[in-house]
Coordinates of C-alpha atoms in Angstrom, one line a residue:
Chain X
M273 CA -3.1 14.2 28.6
K274 CA -4.2 17.9 28.3
L275 CA -4.6 19.7 25.0
K276 CA -5.3 23.3 24.2
G277 CA -6.4 24.3 20.7
R278 CA -8.5 26.4 18.4
V279 CA -11.7 25.0 17.1
W280 CA -12.5 24.4 13.4
K281 CA -16.1 23.6 12.3
F282 CA -17.2 22.5 8.9
G283 CA -20.3 22.3 6.8
H284 CA -22.5 24.8 8.6
N285 CA -23.1 26.7 5.4
I286 CA -24.3 23.7 3.4
D287 CA -27.4 21.4 3.8
T288 CA -25.6 18.9 6.0
D289 CA -25.5 21.6 8.7
G290 CA -22.3 20.4 10.3
H291 CA -23.4 16.8 10.4
N292 CA -22.3 13.8 8.2
I293 CA -18.8 15.2 7.3
D294 CA -17.9 12.4 5.0
T295 CA -14.5 11.0 4.0
D296 CA -14.9 12.5 0.4
I297 CA -14.8 15.9 2.1
I298 CA -11.9 15.0 4.5
I299 CA -9.8 13.7 1.6
P300 CA -11.3 13.6 -1.9
A301 CA -10.7 10.4 -3.8
Q302 CA -8.7 12.0 -6.5
Y303 CA -5.7 12.1 -4.1
L304 CA -6.0 8.5 -2.9
A305 CA -3.2 7.2 -5.1
H306 CA -0.9 9.1 -2.7
T307 CA 0.2 7.5 0.6
D308 CA 2.5 10.4 1.7
P309 CA 0.8 12.0 4.7
K310 CA 2.2 15.4 3.7
V311 CA 0.5 15.4 0.3
L312 CA -2.7 14.0 1.9
G313 CA -2.7 16.8 4.5
E314 CA -2.4 19.5 1.8
H315 CA -5.9 18.4 0.5
C316 CA -7.6 17.8 3.9
M317 CA -11.2 19.3 3.8
E318 CA -10.5 20.8 0.4
P319 CA -14.1 20.7 -1.0
L320 CA -15.3 22.8 1.9
H321 CA -12.2 24.8 2.7
P322 CA -9.4 24.8 0.0
E323 CA -7.0 26.8 2.1
F324 CA -7.5 24.8 5.3
H325 CA -4.1 23.2 5.4
K326 CA -2.5 26.7 5.2
K327 CA -4.7 28.3 7.9
V328 CA -4.6 25.4 10.4
K329 CA -2.1 25.5 13.3
K330 CA -0.5 22.6 15.0
G331 CA -2.7 21.6 18.0
D332 CA -6.0 22.9 16.5
I333 CA -9.1 20.8 17.1
I334 CA -11.9 19.8 14.6
V335 CA -15.4 19.8 16.0
G336 CA -18.3 18.1 14.3
G337 CA -21.9 17.1 14.7
L338 CA -23.4 13.6 14.0
N339 CA -21.9 10.8 12.0
F340 CA -18.5 12.4 11.5
G341 CA -16.3 10.4 9.0
C342 CA -19.1 8.6 7.3
G343 CA -18.6 7.1 3.8
S344 CA -15.5 5.2 2.6
S345 CA -13.1 3.1 4.6
R346 CA -10.1 5.2 3.4
E347 CA -7.5 5.4 6.1
H348 CA -6.2 8.4 4.2
A349 CA -8.8 10.4 6.1
P350 CA -7.4 10.2 9.6
I351 CA -3.9 10.3 8.1
A352 CA -4.7 13.6 6.4
I353 CA -6.1 15.1 9.6
S354 CA -3.1 14.1 11.7
A355 CA -0.7 15.2 9.0
I356 CA -1.6 18.9 9.4
G357 CA -1.1 18.7 13.2
I358 CA -4.6 18.1 14.4
P359 CA -4.4 15.8 17.4
L360 CA -8.1 15.4 18.2
V361 CA -11.6 15.4 16.6
I362 CA -14.7 16.0 18.9
A363 CA -18.0 15.0 17.4
K364 CA -21.5 14.1 18.6
T365 CA -21.1 10.7 17.0
F366 CA -18.6 9.0 14.6
A367 CA -19.1 6.6 11.7
R368 CA -17.8 3.2 12.8
I369 CA -15.1 2.6 10.2
F370 CA -13.6 6.1 10.7
Y371 CA -13.7 5.5 14.5
R372 CA -11.5 2.3 14.2
N373 CA -9.2 3.9 11.7
A374 CA -8.6 7.0 13.8
F375 CA -7.5 5.0 16.8
N376 CA -5.4 2.7 14.6
K377 CA -3.6 5.8 13.2
G378 CA -3.1 7.6 16.5
L379 CA -5.8 10.4 16.0
A380 CA -7.7 10.9 19.2
L381 CA -11.5 11.1 19.1
L382 CA -14.0 12.2 21.7
E383 CA -17.8 11.9 21.5
A384 CA -19.4 15.0 22.9
D385 CA -22.2 17.3 21.8
I386 CA -20.3 20.6 21.7
D387 CA -20.9 21.7 18.1
D388 CA -23.6 24.2 19.2
V389 CA -21.7 25.3 22.3
V390 CA -18.4 26.3 20.7
E391 CA -17.6 28.9 18.1
E392 CA -15.1 28.6 15.3
G393 CA -11.7 29.9 16.3
E394 CA -12.5 29.6 20.1
E395 CA -9.8 28.1 22.2
I396 CA -10.8 25.0 24.2
E397 CA -9.0 22.9 26.7
V398 CA -9.4 19.1 26.6
D399 CA -8.3 16.5 29.1
I400 CA -8.2 13.5 26.9
S401 CA -8.0 10.9 29.7
S402 CA -10.9 12.2 31.7
G403 CA -12.9 13.5 28.7
V404 CA -13.5 16.9 30.3
I405 CA -13.8 19.7 27.7
T406 CA -13.5 23.3 28.9
C407 CA -15.1 25.7 26.4
K408 CA -15.8 29.5 26.8
K409 CA -19.5 28.9 27.6
A410 CA -19.5 25.6 29.4
V411 CA -17.5 22.6 30.8
I412 CA -18.7 19.4 29.1
Q413 CA -18.0 15.8 29.8
A414 CA -17.3 13.6 26.8
K415 CA -18.6 10.0 26.6
P416 CA -15.9 7.7 28.0
I417 CA -13.8 5.9 25.5
P418 CA -14.9 2.2 25.5
P419 CA -12.6 0.1 27.9
F420 CA -11.5 -2.2 25.0
M421 CA -10.3 0.9 23.0
V422 CA -8.5 2.2 26.1
E423 CA -6.7 -1.2 26.5
L424 CA -5.7 -1.1 22.8
I425 CA -4.4 2.5 23.2
N426 CA -2.5 1.4 26.3
H427 CA -0.8 -1.3 24.2
G428 CA 0.3 1.6 21.9
G429 CA -2.4 1.0 19.3
L430 CA -3.2 -2.0 17.0
V431 CA 0.1 -1.8 15.0
K432 CA 2.3 -1.9 18.1
Y433 CA 0.1 -4.6 19.6
L434 CA 0.5 -6.7 16.5
K435 CA 4.2 -6.1 16.4
K436 CA 4.6 -7.3 20.0
K437 CA 2.5 -10.3 19.2
L438 CA 4.7 -11.3 16.3
E439 CA 7.9 -10.8 18.3
E440 CA 6.6 -13.1 21.1
Chain P
M197 CA -32.6 -16.3 24.3
G198 CA -32.2 -16.8 20.6
M199 CA -29.6 -15.3 18.3
T200 CA -29.8 -13.5 15.0
I201 CA -28.0 -14.8 11.9
T202 CA -25.3 -12.1 12.5
E203 CA -24.8 -13.2 16.1
K204 CA -24.6 -16.8 15.1
I205 CA -21.9 -16.3 12.5
L206 CA -19.9 -14.1 14.9
A207 CA -20.3 -16.7 17.7
V208 CA -19.0 -19.6 15.6
H209 CA -16.0 -17.6 14.4
A210 CA -15.2 -16.6 18.0
G211 CA -15.4 -20.2 19.1
K212 CA -18.4 -19.4 21.4
D213 CA -21.8 -20.9 21.9
F214 CA -23.4 -17.5 22.5
V215 CA -22.7 -13.8 21.9
E216 CA -24.8 -10.7 22.6
P217 CA -24.8 -7.2 21.2
G218 CA -22.1 -4.9 22.7
E219 CA -19.7 -7.9 23.4
I220 CA -16.2 -7.6 22.1
I221 CA -15.0 -10.7 20.4
D222 CA -11.8 -12.0 18.8
A223 CA -13.0 -13.8 15.7
R224 CA -11.4 -16.0 13.0
I225 CA -11.9 -14.6 9.5
D226 CA -12.5 -16.5 6.3
L227 CA -11.2 -13.8 3.9
A228 CA -9.4 -10.5 4.0
L229 CA -9.8 -8.1 1.0
A230 CA -8.0 -5.0 -0.1
N231 CA -8.0 -3.0 -3.3
D232 CA -5.5 -0.8 -5.2
I233 CA -6.3 2.2 -3.0
T234 CA -6.3 0.6 0.4
A235 CA -3.8 -2.3 -0.1
P236 CA -0.8 0.0 -0.4
L237 CA -1.4 1.3 3.1
S238 CA -2.0 -2.3 4.4
L239 CA 1.3 -3.4 2.8
E240 CA 3.1 -0.4 4.5
E241 CA 1.8 -1.6 7.9
F242 CA 2.7 -5.2 7.0
D243 CA 6.3 -4.1 6.6
K244 CA 6.2 -1.9 9.7
V245 CA 5.1 -4.7 12.0
G246 CA 7.8 -6.9 10.6
A247 CA 5.4 -9.6 9.4
K248 CA 7.0 -12.3 7.3
K249 CA 3.9 -14.0 5.8
V250 CA 0.1 -13.8 5.4
F251 CA -2.0 -16.2 7.5
D252 CA -3.2 -18.0 4.4
P253 CA -2.3 -17.1 0.8
E254 CA -5.7 -18.5 -0.4
K255 CA -7.6 -16.2 2.0
V256 CA -6.0 -12.9 1.3
V257 CA -7.5 -11.3 -1.8
F258 CA -6.5 -8.2 -3.8
V259 CA -8.7 -6.6 -6.4
L260 CA -7.1 -3.8 -8.4
D261 CA -10.3 -2.1 -9.5
H262 CA -10.5 1.5 -8.4
F263 CA -7.9 3.5 -10.5
T264 CA -7.5 0.8 -13.2
P265 CA -6.7 0.4 -16.0
N266 CA -4.0 2.5 -14.3
K267 CA -5.1 6.2 -14.5
D268 CA -1.7 7.7 -13.8
I269 CA 1.9 6.9 -12.8
L270 CA 1.1 6.9 -9.1
S271 CA -1.7 4.3 -9.4
A272 CA 0.4 2.2 -11.7
G273 CA 3.1 2.2 -9.0
N274 CA 0.6 1.2 -6.4
C275 CA -0.6 -1.7 -8.5
K276 CA 3.0 -2.8 -9.2
K277 CA 3.7 -2.9 -5.4
I278 CA 0.6 -5.1 -4.8
R279 CA 1.5 -7.4 -7.7
E280 CA 5.1 -7.8 -6.4
F281 CA 3.8 -8.5 -2.9
S282 CA 1.3 -11.1 -4.3
K283 CA 4.1 -12.9 -6.2
K284 CA 6.4 -12.9 -3.2
H285 CA 3.7 -14.3 -0.8
G286 CA 2.0 -16.6 -3.3
I287 CA -1.3 -14.8 -3.0
R288 CA -3.6 -16.9 -5.2
Y289 CA -6.3 -14.3 -5.9
C290 CA -4.8 -11.0 -7.0
F291 CA -7.2 -9.8 -9.7
E292 CA -6.0 -7.4 -12.3
G293 CA -5.9 -6.9 -16.1
G294 CA -8.5 -8.9 -18.0
E295 CA -9.4 -10.9 -14.8
C296 CA -10.3 -7.9 -12.9
G297 CA -13.8 -6.8 -12.0
I298 CA -15.4 -4.5 -9.4
E299 CA -14.5 -6.3 -6.1
H300 CA -18.0 -6.7 -4.6
A301 CA -19.4 -8.0 -7.8
L302 CA -16.4 -10.2 -8.5
L303 CA -15.9 -12.0 -5.2
P304 CA -19.4 -13.5 -5.0
E305 CA -19.3 -14.3 -8.7
Q306 CA -16.0 -16.2 -8.3
G307 CA -17.3 -18.1 -5.4
L308 CA -14.8 -16.6 -3.0
V309 CA -17.5 -15.8 -0.4
V310 CA -20.0 -18.4 0.7
P311 CA -22.9 -18.5 3.2
G312 CA -21.8 -18.4 6.8
D313 CA -18.4 -16.7 6.1
L314 CA -16.9 -13.9 8.1
V315 CA -15.2 -11.5 5.7
I316 CA -13.4 -8.2 6.3
G317 CA -12.4 -5.9 3.6
A318 CA -10.5 -2.6 3.3
D319 CA -13.4 -1.1 1.4
S320 CA -16.6 0.2 3.0
H321 CA -18.9 -1.7 0.5
T322 CA -17.6 -5.0 1.7
C323 CA -21.0 -5.3 3.4
T324 CA -22.3 -6.4 0.0
Y325 CA -21.7 -10.1 0.7
G326 CA -24.4 -10.2 3.3
A327 CA -26.7 -11.0 0.4
L328 CA -25.2 -14.5 0.6
G329 CA -26.0 -15.0 4.3
A330 CA -22.4 -14.1 5.3
F331 CA -21.2 -11.6 7.8
S332 CA -19.0 -9.1 6.0
T333 CA -17.9 -5.6 6.9
G334 CA -15.6 -2.8 5.8
M335 CA -12.6 -1.6 7.7
G336 CA -9.5 0.4 7.3
S337 CA -6.2 -0.8 5.9
T338 CA -4.5 -1.3 9.3
D339 CA -7.3 -3.5 10.6
V340 CA -7.1 -5.5 7.4
T341 CA -3.3 -5.9 7.8
Y342 CA -4.0 -7.4 11.3
G343 CA -6.5 -9.8 9.6
M344 CA -4.0 -10.6 6.8
V345 CA -1.3 -11.5 9.3
T346 CA -3.2 -13.2 12.1
G347 CA -6.3 -14.5 10.4
R348 CA -8.3 -12.9 13.2
I349 CA -10.0 -9.6 14.0
W350 CA -11.6 -7.9 17.0
L351 CA -15.3 -7.0 16.5
K352 CA -18.0 -5.6 18.6
V353 CA -21.2 -7.7 18.2
P354 CA -23.7 -5.3 16.6
E355 CA -27.3 -4.9 17.6
S356 CA -29.7 -6.0 14.8
I357 CA -32.5 -4.1 13.0
K358 CA -35.0 -6.1 11.0
F359 CA -36.6 -4.9 7.8
N360 CA -39.6 -7.1 7.2
C361 CA -40.6 -6.6 3.6
S362 CA -43.9 -7.7 2.1
G363 CA -46.1 -6.9 -0.9
K364 CA -45.8 -7.1 -4.6
W365 CA -43.1 -5.2 -6.5
Q366 CA -44.2 -2.5 -9.0
K367 CA -42.9 -2.6 -12.5
W368 CA -39.3 -1.3 -12.9
V369 CA -38.8 -1.2 -9.1
T370 CA -35.7 -3.1 -7.9
G371 CA -33.7 -3.6 -4.7
K372 CA -32.0 -0.2 -5.3
D373 CA -35.3 1.6 -4.9
L374 CA -36.0 -0.3 -1.7
I375 CA -32.7 0.5 -0.1
L376 CA -32.9 4.2 -1.1
N377 CA -36.4 4.2 0.4
I378 CA -35.0 2.7 3.6
I379 CA -32.1 5.1 3.9
G380 CA -34.5 8.0 3.2
M381 CA -36.6 6.8 6.0
I382 CA -34.0 6.1 8.7
G383 CA -31.2 8.5 7.6
V384 CA -27.5 8.1 6.9
D385 CA -26.8 7.1 10.5
G386 CA -30.1 5.3 11.0
A387 CA -28.4 2.0 11.4
L388 CA -25.1 3.3 12.9
Y389 CA -23.0 0.3 14.2
A390 CA -26.0 -2.0 13.6
A391 CA -26.7 -5.1 11.5
M392 CA -29.4 -4.6 9.0
E393 CA -31.4 -7.8 8.4
F394 CA -33.7 -8.0 5.4
E395 CA -36.5 -10.5 5.4
G396 CA -40.0 -11.3 4.1
G397 CA -41.9 -12.4 1.1
A398 CA -40.9 -9.4 -1.0
I399 CA -37.2 -10.2 -0.3
S400 CA -37.7 -13.9 -1.4
A401 CA -39.1 -12.6 -4.6
L402 CA -35.9 -10.6 -5.3
S403 CA -33.1 -11.7 -7.6
M404 CA -29.6 -12.2 -6.1
D405 CA -28.5 -9.1 -8.1
S406 CA -31.1 -7.0 -6.3
R407 CA -30.1 -8.4 -2.9
F408 CA -26.4 -7.6 -3.5
S409 CA -27.5 -4.0 -4.4
I410 CA -29.4 -3.7 -1.1
A411 CA -26.7 -5.2 1.1
N412 CA -24.1 -3.0 -0.7
M413 CA -25.8 0.2 0.6
A414 CA -26.1 -0.9 4.3
I415 CA -23.1 1.3 4.9
E416 CA -24.9 4.3 3.6
A417 CA -27.2 4.0 6.6
G418 CA -24.2 3.6 8.9
G419 CA -24.7 -0.1 9.1
K420 CA -22.0 -2.5 10.1
N421 CA -23.4 -5.2 7.8
G422 CA -26.5 -6.0 5.8
I423 CA -27.6 -9.6 5.9
F424 CA -30.1 -11.9 4.2
K425 CA -31.6 -15.3 4.9
V426 CA -30.2 -18.1 2.7
D427 CA -32.9 -19.5 0.4
E428 CA -33.0 -21.6 -2.7
K429 CA -32.0 -18.6 -4.8
T430 CA -28.8 -18.2 -2.7
L431 CA -28.0 -21.9 -2.9
A432 CA -28.6 -21.9 -6.7
Y433 CA -26.2 -18.9 -6.9
V434 CA -23.5 -20.6 -4.8
K435 CA -23.8 -24.0 -6.6
G436 CA -21.0 -24.5 -9.0
R437 CA -19.2 -21.3 -7.8
G438 CA -18.4 -21.8 -4.1
K439 CA -14.7 -22.4 -3.6
R440 CA -15.2 -23.5 0.0
P441 CA -17.9 -25.5 1.9
Y442 CA -20.6 -23.3 3.3
T443 CA -22.8 -23.3 6.3
V444 CA -26.4 -21.9 6.5
Y445 CA -27.3 -19.9 9.6
E446 CA -30.8 -18.6 10.3
S447 CA -32.1 -16.1 12.9
D448 CA -34.0 -17.8 15.8
K449 CA -37.6 -17.0 16.2
D450 CA -36.9 -15.5 19.6
A451 CA -33.8 -13.5 18.5
S452 CA -33.9 -9.9 19.8
Y453 CA -33.9 -6.8 17.6
M454 CA -33.2 -3.2 18.4
K455 CA -36.0 -2.3 16.0
V456 CA -38.3 -4.0 13.5
Y457 CA -39.6 -2.1 10.5
E458 CA -42.6 -3.4 8.4
I459 CA -42.3 -2.3 4.8
D460 CA -44.9 -2.8 2.1
V461 CA -42.9 -2.7 -1.1
S462 CA -46.0 -2.3 -3.3
K463 CA -46.1 1.3 -2.0
I464 CA -42.5 1.9 -3.2
G465 CA -42.0 3.6 -6.6
L466 CA -38.8 4.5 -8.4
K467 CA -36.6 6.5 -6.1
V468 CA -33.8 9.0 -6.6
A469 CA -31.4 10.3 -3.9
C470 CA -30.6 14.0 -4.4
P471 CA -27.3 15.7 -3.6
S472 CA -25.6 15.5 -1.3
L473 CA -26.6 12.6 0.9
P474 CA -28.0 9.2 0.1
S475 CA -30.8 9.9 2.5
N476 CA -32.1 12.9 0.5
V477 CA -34.6 10.6 -1.3
K478 CA -37.5 11.7 -3.5
D479 CA -39.9 10.0 -6.0
V480 CA -38.7 10.2 -9.6
G481 CA -41.8 12.2 -10.5
E482 CA -40.7 15.1 -8.3
L483 CA -37.5 15.5 -10.2
E484 CA -38.4 15.4 -13.9
H485 CA -37.3 19.0 -14.4
I486 CA -33.6 18.2 -13.4
E487 CA -31.4 18.3 -16.4
I488 CA -28.3 16.0 -16.6
D489 CA -24.9 16.0 -18.3
Q490 CA -24.0 12.4 -17.6
S491 CA -25.6 9.1 -16.7
V492 CA -23.4 6.4 -15.2
I493 CA -24.7 2.8 -15.1
G494 CA -22.4 0.5 -13.2
S495 CA -20.5 0.2 -9.9
C496 CA -20.5 -2.4 -7.1
T497 CA -24.1 -1.4 -6.4
N498 CA -25.7 -1.7 -9.9
G499 CA -23.3 -3.0 -12.5
R500 CA -24.7 -6.5 -12.6
I501 CA -26.4 -8.4 -15.5
E502 CA -29.9 -7.5 -14.1
D503 CA -29.0 -3.8 -14.4
L504 CA -27.7 -4.1 -17.9
E505 CA -30.8 -6.1 -18.9
I506 CA -33.0 -3.2 -17.7
T507 CA -30.8 -0.7 -19.4
A508 CA -30.9 -2.6 -22.7
E509 CA -34.7 -2.9 -22.5
I510 CA -35.0 0.9 -22.1
L511 CA -32.3 2.0 -24.6
K512 CA -33.3 -0.4 -27.4
G513 CA -33.9 1.6 -30.5
K514 CA -33.5 4.9 -28.7
K515 CA -30.8 7.6 -28.7
V516 CA -29.0 9.2 -25.8
A517 CA -29.8 12.9 -25.7
K518 CA -27.3 15.2 -27.4
H519 CA -24.6 16.5 -25.0
V520 CA -25.3 13.7 -22.5
R521 CA -22.6 11.1 -21.8
C522 CA -24.1 7.8 -20.9
I523 CA -21.3 5.5 -19.5
I524 CA -22.1 1.9 -19.0
I525 CA -19.7 -0.2 -16.9
P526 CA -20.3 -3.9 -16.7
A527 CA -19.0 -4.8 -13.2
T528 CA -16.9 -7.9 -14.1
P529 CA -15.5 -9.6 -17.2
T530 CA -18.1 -12.4 -16.9
I531 CA -20.9 -9.8 -16.9
Y532 CA -19.2 -8.0 -19.8
G533 CA -19.1 -11.2 -21.8
E534 CA -22.7 -12.1 -21.1
A535 CA -23.9 -8.6 -22.1
L536 CA -21.9 -8.9 -25.3
K537 CA -23.3 -12.4 -26.0
R538 CA -26.9 -11.3 -25.4
G539 CA -26.6 -8.4 -27.8
F540 CA -26.7 -5.6 -25.3
F541 CA -23.6 -3.9 -26.6
G542 CA -25.1 -3.4 -30.0
I543 CA -28.1 -1.7 -28.3
F544 CA -25.8 0.5 -26.2
L545 CA -23.6 1.5 -29.1
E546 CA -26.5 2.3 -31.4
A547 CA -27.9 4.5 -28.6
G548 CA -24.7 6.4 -28.4
C549 CA -23.4 5.0 -25.0
I550 CA -19.8 4.6 -23.9
I551 CA -19.0 1.1 -22.8
S552 CA -16.2 1.1 -20.2
P553 CA -14.1 -1.8 -18.9
P554 CA -14.9 -2.9 -15.4
T555 CA -13.7 -0.2 -13.0
C556 CA -14.9 1.8 -10.0
G557 CA -13.6 4.8 -11.9
P558 CA -16.3 7.6 -12.0
C559 CA -18.2 6.4 -8.9
L560 CA -15.6 8.1 -6.7
G561 CA -14.5 10.7 -9.2
G562 CA -11.3 8.7 -9.9
H563 CA -11.4 8.6 -13.8
M564 CA -13.5 7.5 -16.8
G565 CA -16.2 10.0 -16.2
V566 CA -15.2 12.8 -13.9
L567 CA -17.6 15.9 -13.7
A568 CA -16.6 19.5 -14.3
K569 CA -17.7 22.4 -12.1
G570 CA -21.5 22.9 -12.3
E571 CA -22.1 19.5 -14.1
R572 CA -24.7 17.1 -12.9
A573 CA -25.0 13.3 -13.2
I574 CA -27.5 10.6 -12.5
A575 CA -25.8 7.4 -11.4
T576 CA -26.6 3.9 -10.3
T577 CA -23.7 4.2 -7.8
N578 CA -24.0 4.5 -4.0
R579 CA -22.8 8.0 -2.9
N580 CA -23.7 11.5 -3.8
F581 CA -21.5 13.4 -1.3
I582 CA -20.1 16.8 -2.2
G583 CA -17.6 16.4 -5.0
R584 CA -18.0 12.6 -5.1
M585 CA -17.8 12.4 -8.9
G586 CA -15.5 15.3 -9.6
H587 CA -15.6 19.0 -8.9
S588 CA -16.9 20.1 -5.5
E589 CA -19.5 22.1 -7.3
S590 CA -20.8 19.1 -9.4
E591 CA -23.8 17.1 -8.4
V592 CA -24.8 13.4 -8.3
Y593 CA -28.3 12.0 -8.2
L594 CA -28.5 8.3 -7.3
S595 CA -31.0 5.8 -8.8
G596 CA -31.5 2.4 -10.2
A597 CA -30.7 1.4 -13.8
A598 CA -34.2 2.1 -15.1
V599 CA -34.2 5.8 -14.2
A600 CA -30.6 6.3 -15.2
A601 CA -31.2 4.8 -18.6
A602 CA -34.4 6.8 -19.2
S603 CA -32.7 10.0 -18.0
A604 CA -29.9 9.4 -20.5
I605 CA -32.5 9.4 -23.3
K606 CA -34.4 12.4 -22.1
G607 CA -31.4 14.5 -21.0
R608 CA -33.2 15.1 -17.6
I609 CA -34.3 12.9 -14.8
A610 CA -37.1 10.7 -16.2
H611 CA -39.3 7.7 -15.5
P612 CA -38.7 4.7 -17.8
E613 CA -42.3 4.9 -19.1
E614 CA -41.5 8.4 -20.5
A615 CA -38.5 7.2 -22.5

């Protein structure tokens, strides 16, 4: 599957320097009583970019540094990102709970070190199946998605897998 | 080749004799946990997959601790959904109202987790139970739905990092200072995907409360779980509480570790993590000019009786500084009762503190102590991310109870000897 989208980067103006974008930034806890994706999306990245949900366009891509999604186990985080039309996050590394949650919720993740290569607003092209990322300055190969995750995705994700299992 | 305690617990639950790091296993779980924030999403998935029942109504636990006592109509509605689900499915342990405490203090206290268990929870601090020699880890709501329905979960066997701790503890220094010191040393992703195993004479000398506090913050270093060797203190803790039989596992002498750290605790003083990462750790002495508006003593990290004991010792006969809110949150009804019985509440009230019912409340900026723009808190909680306790331009400093109590008296970050 090929995607084309504009890049958004976060946290370069604060001491985390683009790393450790945590789930309290992705969706602050004060909105966690909501389960409606639309409401969650309206507050996505609010502490760093209050207008983000208005500026973002369907198909845009978030790019991060190390340990993206660290912190709480809230699944509201990948739900909020998906709700505003972002299909993919590319980061150097991901926190482990966020990694599982994103795949369970249908948000694609790729591990690649492109934070310093791409500029905010730049359009990049990504082949999710091969992991090839074409940026203005370079073509970068993302780390392959672990075979077990690929298998899970091929089953349609954990929920569909469980549904099938229960029907059998 | 030998196995670590983490590998042994995972192997047994996967029905295997041997597992190694990197291997994907399908494991049996002993308990699945969710709270009032994460359970609503789990229950939505439960309906979506068309599940009819949970795998074992004794092994699915709900704790309504985050936005309770209900902070608004939405949270009240979420709790109502969980309550109705629990009634319908005969869930034995759905803690709310006067039975409710902060989940990671409550479950061990109620004997719902025992040594050798494999526990998953839709809360990142589920790693706390590693203090009991159990494997426990946080996950999202959907993974926990899978566990609730099938009694199983897929896991990648983590590599293990050993923290060998020796030396004599300085006065006032607790497990919180050790774990802050470790996170400061290795960073917030220093143990990413790994098991953090704590061992050595200095660990044996620690109370169970301090061990829970250390295991609790394994996630703040990116760890999958924190884990401790079972000793006589663990067994004394489990005795009379454990609701199920337990099994003691121990790391083999020839088990392999990704890394081994040697830590001399006698060199560790009182620590504070500055905004806005738990790894931004400094000695308390470097921060004595930092003024505070609020001090929070509580949470799944440090709301246990040992923390309240230290707080009472420091606050006795003293007053909280004018214009500072000192909020004390005993983590469970049992801890609340014990603090009351031992006269701590009189000390807290005399000092001008607020005593809150058990709740996660302010730790995540939910309620019961949210910060305004520009305000600053010291807290015995576990995260100091941007906006964690309220406004995105408020700040949180993390410490143990001794520093938080002393700071409440001085109105600025302070060493207990100053207070």
